[in-house]
Amino acid sequence: MQVKTNWTLDEVKEIYNTPLFDLIFRAATIHRQNKNYGEVQISSLISIKTGGCKEDCSYCPQAARYSTGIEAHSLMTVEKVKERAAIAKANGSSRLCMGAAWREVRDNSDFDRVLEMVSEVNDMGLEVCCTLGMLTYEQAEKLKEAGCFAYNHNIDTSSENYGNIITTRTFDDRINTLNNVRKAKLSVCCGGIVGLGETDEDRMNMLHTLSTMEVHPDSVPINALVAVEGTPLQENKKVEIDVMVRMIATARILMPNSVVRLSAGRNEMSIAEQAMCFMAGANSIFAGEKLLTTPNPDFDTDMQMFKTLGLTPRKAFKDAEKETLATTS
Ligand code: SAM
Ligand code: DTB
Ligand code: SF4
């Protein structure tokens, strides 16, 4: 499908503010033009290094400065990661995303170990995704050479709201890493979070930034805040379902070839609510009973939901065709 990367903010606003059912209908129509629209890509997450992060992301239970009671651990062994990868694969995941509570990657023995993990998990036939914080171009290239398929690095919110949520790095730092990732020919996974206390305007601005990137992100995770006790956002209310649906539908319309992932927050959503998100064009989830540190529906619950909704898990790119890389018009 032709994609457009010169959306104006007014166009984004017009789409986002469409009456809900018209918006869902429009997004679903686009989604159904994609071959295999009934397939949902399943990713599993492993927190390979947990907690103790020096950043101040106000949503994050892993920031050292907040008392969230999570159990911090240093970098996992390669063997342990392989064990977890085998379980994820047996449960139908096509992608394994390894997350580290790092501000940025350093060129040290820990990074060498991550490269080994990437190579081993890749050899197991899973698409490997990493999310390790900021990266240089050289580090991105090393990940690519080791067999990494995708890199997740979210812009999280609008550039205008960014400073209210994180002060220890800038929006431009994020964009810089994303450029390094794209240049190294890694698949780009980039989205954000709703429920941070942002306005609708911020949500539209965030989608505008994503959909006017020179090349659209190959996958776009839309996370609903998991409000964790001890973080500055602990009192935030659960995000309303119409906001999630609007975000997903608008993302689907703006970035028709991208995978849109219904990400964090599913544990607090009913099947009916999730069904609206799939209808609106979400075609990926994180599966497995834990995200990085917070609960998520277990595999059996999700497979039951897939059965109810007539959805099927998508095969890994190695077994099927490669993820369509978003192309510019
Ligand atoms: N430390 C790396 C970084 O910040 O890029 C990688 C891991 S970080 C946990 C990955 C992403 O998870 C964040 O950018 C954010 O979008 C999402 N995230 C973290 N905590 C969350 C929460 N409580 N609710 C929803 N999404 C969250
Ligand atoms: C993304 O966009 N969401 C995932 C993944 N990328 C790394 C992380 C969600 C984390 C939710 C909070 C937690 O479990 O710690
Ligand atoms: Fe650290 Fe990433 Fe959490 Fe921010 S989101 S505190 S960088 S682990």
Coordinates of C-alpha atoms and ligand atoms in Angstrom, one line a residue:
M1 CA 0.0 0.0 0.0
Q2 CA 1.2 3.5 -0.8
V3 CA 2.3 5.4 2.2
K4 CA 2.4 9.1 2.8
T5 CA 5.0 10.8 5.0
N6 CA 4.0 14.4 4.6
W7 CA 0.9 14.4 6.8
T8 CA 0.0 17.9 8.1
L9 CA -0.9 18.3 11.8
D10 CA -4.4 19.4 10.6
E11 CA -4.8 16.2 8.7
V12 CA -3.8 14.1 11.7
K13 CA -6.3 16.1 13.9
E14 CA -9.1 15.6 11.4
I15 CA -8.5 11.8 11.4
Y16 CA -8.1 11.6 15.2
N17 CA -11.3 13.6 15.9
T18 CA -13.5 11.6 13.5
P19 CA -16.6 10.2 15.3
L20 CA -15.4 6.9 16.8
F21 CA -17.3 4.4 14.7
D22 CA -16.4 6.3 11.5
L23 CA -12.8 6.2 12.6
I24 CA -12.9 2.5 13.3
F25 CA -14.6 1.8 10.0
R26 CA -12.0 3.8 8.1
A27 CA -9.1 2.2 9.9
A28 CA -10.6 -1.3 9.5
T29 CA -11.1 -0.8 5.8
I30 CA -7.5 0.0 5.4
H31 CA -6.4 -2.8 7.6
R32 CA -8.5 -5.3 5.5
Q33 CA -6.6 -4.3 2.4
N34 CA -3.5 -5.7 4.0
K35 CA -3.1 -9.4 3.1
N36 CA -3.4 -11.6 6.3
Y37 CA -5.4 -9.0 8.2
G38 CA -6.5 -11.8 10.6
E39 CA -3.0 -12.5 11.7
V40 CA -1.5 -11.0 14.8
Q41 CA 2.2 -11.0 15.4
I42 CA 3.2 -12.2 18.9
S43 CA 6.2 -10.8 20.6
S44 CA 7.5 -11.9 24.0
L45 CA 9.5 -9.7 26.3
I46 CA 12.4 -10.6 28.5
S47 CA 13.9 -8.2 30.9
I48 CA 17.6 -9.2 30.5
K49 CA 18.7 -6.5 33.0
T50 CA 16.2 -5.2 35.5
G51 CA 15.9 -2.0 37.6
G52 CA 18.6 0.3 38.9
C53 CA 18.3 2.7 35.9
K54 CA 19.6 6.2 36.4
E55 CA 17.0 7.8 34.1
D56 CA 14.0 9.6 35.6
C57 CA 11.2 8.4 33.2
S58 CA 8.3 9.1 35.4
Y59 CA 6.2 6.1 34.2
C60 CA 9.0 3.6 34.8
P61 CA 9.2 1.1 37.7
Q62 CA 12.8 0.5 36.8
A63 CA 14.2 3.9 37.6
A64 CA 16.5 3.6 40.6
R65 CA 15.2 6.9 42.1
Y66 CA 11.6 5.6 42.7
S67 CA 10.8 3.0 45.4
T68 CA 8.7 0.5 43.4
G69 CA 9.8 -2.7 45.1
I70 CA 10.8 -4.4 41.9
E71 CA 13.6 -7.0 42.2
A72 CA 16.6 -5.6 40.4
H73 CA 19.0 -8.0 38.7
S74 CA 22.1 -7.7 36.7
L75 CA 22.5 -8.9 33.2
M76 CA 21.1 -12.4 32.7
T77 CA 23.2 -15.3 31.4
V78 CA 23.0 -16.3 27.8
E79 CA 21.8 -19.8 28.9
K80 CA 18.9 -18.3 30.9
V81 CA 17.9 -16.1 27.9
K82 CA 17.9 -19.2 25.7
E83 CA 15.7 -21.1 28.2
R84 CA 13.2 -18.2 28.2
A85 CA 13.4 -17.9 24.4
A86 CA 12.5 -21.6 23.9
I87 CA 9.4 -21.2 26.1
A88 CA 8.3 -18.1 24.2
K89 CA 8.8 -19.9 20.9
A90 CA 6.9 -23.0 22.1
N91 CA 4.0 -20.8 23.0
G92 CA 3.7 -19.3 19.6
S93 CA 5.9 -16.1 19.7
S94 CA 7.6 -15.2 16.5
R95 CA 9.6 -12.4 18.1
L96 CA 11.6 -12.0 21.3
C97 CA 12.3 -8.6 22.6
M98 CA 15.1 -8.2 25.1
G99 CA 14.9 -5.2 27.3
A100 CA 17.6 -3.7 29.5
A101 CA 17.1 -0.9 32.1
W102 CA 20.0 1.1 30.7
R103 CA 20.2 4.7 29.7
E104 CA 22.5 3.8 26.9
V105 CA 24.6 1.0 25.6
R106 CA 28.3 1.0 26.6
D107 CA 31.0 -0.8 24.7
N108 CA 31.9 -3.3 27.4
S109 CA 31.6 -7.0 28.3
D110 CA 27.8 -6.6 29.0
F111 CA 27.2 -5.5 25.4
D112 CA 29.4 -8.4 24.2
R113 CA 27.1 -10.7 26.2
V114 CA 24.0 -9.1 24.6
L115 CA 25.5 -9.7 21.2
E116 CA 25.9 -13.3 22.1
M117 CA 22.3 -13.5 23.3
V118 CA 21.2 -12.0 20.0
S119 CA 23.1 -14.4 17.9
E120 CA 21.9 -17.5 19.9
V121 CA 18.2 -16.4 19.9
N122 CA 18.4 -15.6 16.2
D123 CA 19.8 -19.2 15.6
M124 CA 16.7 -20.5 17.4
G125 CA 14.5 -19.1 14.6
L126 CA 13.0 -16.2 16.5
E127 CA 13.1 -12.6 15.2
V128 CA 15.2 -10.8 17.8
C129 CA 14.4 -7.3 19.0
C130 CA 16.4 -5.3 21.5
T131 CA 15.5 -2.3 23.6
L132 CA 18.6 -1.2 25.4
G133 CA 18.4 2.6 25.5
M134 CA 20.5 5.0 23.4
L135 CA 22.8 3.6 20.8
T136 CA 25.5 4.9 18.5
Y137 CA 25.6 3.9 14.9
E138 CA 28.5 1.6 15.4
Q139 CA 26.6 -0.2 18.2
A140 CA 23.5 -0.5 16.0
E141 CA 25.7 -2.1 13.3
K142 CA 27.1 -4.6 15.8
L143 CA 23.6 -5.6 16.8
K144 CA 22.6 -6.0 13.1
E145 CA 25.7 -8.1 12.4
A146 CA 24.9 -10.3 15.4
G147 CA 21.5 -11.1 13.9
C148 CA 19.3 -8.5 15.6
F149 CA 16.2 -7.9 13.5
A150 CA 14.5 -4.9 15.2
Y151 CA 15.3 -2.2 17.7
N152 CA 12.6 -0.7 20.0
H153 CA 13.1 2.9 21.1
N154 CA 9.9 4.9 21.8
I155 CA 9.4 8.6 21.5
D156 CA 6.9 8.0 24.4
T157 CA 5.0 11.3 24.0
S158 CA 4.9 14.5 22.1
S159 CA 8.1 16.6 21.9
E160 CA 6.1 19.4 23.7
N161 CA 5.2 17.1 26.7
Y162 CA 8.5 15.2 26.8
G163 CA 10.2 17.4 29.4
N164 CA 7.2 16.9 31.8
I165 CA 7.8 13.1 31.7
I166 CA 11.6 12.7 31.4
T167 CA 14.4 15.2 32.2
T168 CA 17.5 13.1 32.0
R169 CA 17.5 13.0 28.2
T170 CA 15.9 14.9 25.4
F171 CA 13.4 14.1 22.7
D172 CA 16.2 14.8 20.2
D173 CA 18.4 12.1 21.9
R174 CA 15.7 9.6 21.1
I175 CA 15.4 10.8 17.5
N176 CA 19.2 10.5 17.1
T177 CA 19.2 6.9 18.3
L178 CA 16.3 6.1 15.9
N179 CA 18.3 7.5 13.0
N180 CA 21.3 5.3 14.0
V181 CA 19.0 2.3 14.1
R182 CA 17.5 3.0 10.7
K183 CA 20.9 3.7 9.2
A184 CA 22.2 0.3 10.4
K185 CA 19.2 -1.2 8.6
L186 CA 17.6 -2.6 11.7
S187 CA 13.8 -2.7 11.6
V188 CA 12.6 0.3 13.6
C189 CA 10.0 -0.2 16.4
C190 CA 8.9 3.1 17.8
G191 CA 5.7 4.3 19.5
G192 CA 4.6 5.8 22.7
I193 CA 2.5 5.7 25.8
V194 CA -1.0 7.1 26.6
G195 CA -2.2 7.8 30.1
L196 CA 0.8 9.9 31.2
G197 CA -1.5 12.9 31.8
E198 CA -1.0 14.2 28.2
T199 CA -3.6 16.1 26.3
D200 CA -5.3 15.0 23.1
E201 CA -3.2 17.6 21.4
D202 CA 0.0 15.8 22.7
R203 CA -1.4 12.5 21.4
M204 CA -2.0 13.9 17.9
N205 CA 1.5 15.6 17.9
M206 CA 3.1 12.2 18.8
L207 CA 1.3 10.5 16.0
H208 CA 2.3 13.3 13.7
T209 CA 6.0 12.9 14.6
L210 CA 5.8 9.1 14.0
S211 CA 3.9 9.4 10.7
T212 CA 6.1 12.1 9.2
M213 CA 9.4 10.3 9.8
E214 CA 11.2 9.9 6.5
V215 CA 10.4 6.2 6.7
H216 CA 7.6 5.1 9.0
P217 CA 8.6 2.9 11.9
D218 CA 8.1 -0.7 10.8
S219 CA 6.3 -1.3 14.1
V220 CA 4.5 1.1 16.3
P221 CA 3.8 0.0 19.9
I222 CA 0.9 1.9 21.6
N223 CA 1.3 1.4 25.3
A224 CA -1.4 2.3 27.9
L225 CA 0.4 3.4 31.1
V226 CA 0.7 0.7 33.7
A227 CA 0.6 2.9 36.7
V228 CA 3.1 1.4 39.2
E229 CA 3.1 2.3 42.9
G230 CA 6.2 4.4 43.8
T231 CA 6.4 6.1 40.4
P232 CA 5.4 9.8 40.1
L233 CA 2.5 8.6 37.9
Q234 CA 1.1 6.1 40.4
E235 CA -2.2 7.9 40.8
N236 CA -2.9 8.2 37.1
K237 CA -6.3 6.9 36.0
K238 CA -6.6 3.9 33.7
V239 CA -6.7 5.3 30.2
E240 CA -10.2 5.2 28.6
I241 CA -10.7 2.6 25.9
D242 CA -11.8 5.1 23.3
V243 CA -8.4 6.8 23.6
M244 CA -6.6 3.6 22.9
V245 CA -8.9 2.8 20.0
R246 CA -8.5 6.3 18.6
M247 CA -4.7 6.1 18.8
I248 CA -4.6 2.7 17.2
A249 CA -7.0 3.6 14.4
T250 CA -5.3 6.8 13.6
A251 CA -1.9 5.1 13.6
R252 CA -3.3 2.5 11.2
I253 CA -4.6 5.1 8.8
L254 CA -1.5 7.3 9.0
M255 CA 1.0 4.3 8.7
P256 CA -0.9 1.7 6.8
N257 CA 2.1 -0.6 6.2
S258 CA 3.4 -0.6 9.8
V259 CA 2.7 -3.2 12.4
V260 CA 0.6 -1.5 15.1
R261 CA 1.1 -3.2 18.5
L262 CA -1.4 -3.1 21.3
S263 CA 1.3 -3.1 23.9
A264 CA 1.3 -2.5 27.7
G265 CA -2.0 -2.2 29.5
R266 CA -3.8 -5.3 28.2
N267 CA -4.0 -6.8 31.6
E268 CA -6.5 -4.1 32.6
M269 CA -8.5 -4.5 29.4
S270 CA -11.5 -6.8 28.7
I271 CA -11.6 -9.1 25.6
A272 CA -14.3 -6.8 24.2
E273 CA -12.0 -3.7 24.6
Q274 CA -9.1 -5.5 23.0
A275 CA -11.4 -6.7 20.2
M276 CA -12.1 -3.0 19.4
C277 CA -8.4 -2.4 19.2
F278 CA -7.9 -5.3 16.7
M279 CA -10.9 -4.1 14.7
A280 CA -9.2 -0.7 14.6
G281 CA -6.1 -2.2 13.0
A282 CA -3.8 -3.5 15.8
N283 CA -2.0 -6.5 14.5
S284 CA 0.5 -7.3 17.2
I285 CA 0.7 -7.9 20.9
F286 CA 3.2 -8.7 23.7
A287 CA 2.3 -12.1 25.1
G288 CA 3.4 -14.0 28.2
E289 CA 2.5 -13.4 31.8
K290 CA 5.0 -10.6 32.3
L291 CA 5.9 -7.5 30.2
L292 CA 9.2 -6.4 31.6
T293 CA 8.3 -6.1 35.3
T294 CA 4.5 -5.9 35.3
P295 CA 1.7 -8.5 34.7
N296 CA 0.3 -9.3 31.3
P297 CA -2.3 -11.9 30.2
D298 CA -0.8 -15.4 30.0
F299 CA -0.4 -17.4 26.8
D300 CA -3.4 -19.6 27.4
T301 CA -5.7 -16.6 28.1
D302 CA -4.5 -14.9 24.9
M303 CA -5.0 -18.1 22.8
Q304 CA -8.5 -18.4 24.1
M305 CA -9.1 -14.8 23.1
F306 CA -7.6 -15.4 19.6
K307 CA -10.0 -18.4 19.2
T308 CA -13.0 -16.3 20.3
L309 CA -12.0 -13.5 17.9
G310 CA -10.9 -15.7 15.0
L311 CA -7.3 -14.4 15.0
T312 CA -4.2 -16.4 14.3
P313 CA -0.6 -15.9 15.4
R314 CA 1.7 -14.7 12.6
K315 CA 4.8 -16.8 11.8
A316 CA 8.3 -15.5 12.2
F317 CA 9.7 -13.8 9.1
K318 CA 12.1 -16.7 8.7
D319 CA 9.2 -19.2 8.3
A320 CA 7.0 -16.8 6.3
E321 CA 7.6 -13.7 4.3
K322 CA 9.7 -10.8 5.7
E323 CA 7.9 -8.0 7.5
T324 CA 6.9 -5.4 4.9
L325 CA 9.3 -2.5 5.5
A326 CA 7.4 0.7 5.4
T327 CA 8.3 2.6 2.2
T328 CA 7.9 6.2 1.3
S329 CA 5.6 7.3 -1.5
Ligands
SAM1 N1 15.7 1.5 28.9 C1 15.3 1.4 27.6 C2 14.6 2.7 27.1 O1 14.1 3.4 27.9 O2 14.5 2.8 25.9 C3 14.5 0.2 27.2 C4 13.4 -0.3 28.1 S1 12.1 0.8 28.4 C5 11.3 0.0 29.8 C6 11.0 0.6 27.0 C7 9.7 1.3 26.9 O3 8.8 0.7 27.8 C8 9.7 2.8 27.3 O4 10.2 3.6 26.3 C9 8.2 3.0 27.5 O5 7.6 3.4 26.3 C10 7.7 1.6 27.9 N2 7.3 1.6 29.4 C11 8.1 1.6 30.4 N3 7.3 1.6 31.6 C12 6.0 1.6 31.2 C13 4.8 1.7 31.9 N4 4.8 1.7 33.2 N5 3.7 1.7 31.2 C14 3.7 1.6 29.9 N6 4.8 1.6 29.1 C15 6.0 1.6 29.8
DTB2 C1 7.1 -1.1 24.4 O1 6.7 -0.2 23.7 N1 6.5 -1.6 25.5 C2 7.3 -2.7 26.1 C3 8.5 -2.8 25.2 N2 8.3 -1.8 24.2 C4 9.8 -2.8 25.7 C5 7.6 -2.4 27.6 C6 6.3 -2.2 28.4 C7 6.8 -2.1 29.8 C8 5.6 -1.9 30.8 C9 6.1 -1.8 32.2 C10 6.9 -2.9 32.7 O2 6.4 -4.1 32.6 O3 7.9 -2.7 33.3
SF4_3 FE1 15.5 3.5 32.4 FE2 14.2 2.8 30.1 FE3 12.9 2.9 32.5 FE4 13.6 5.1 31.4 S1 12.2 3.7 30.5 S2 13.9 4.6 33.6 S3 15.6 4.6 30.5 S4 14.5 1.5 31.9

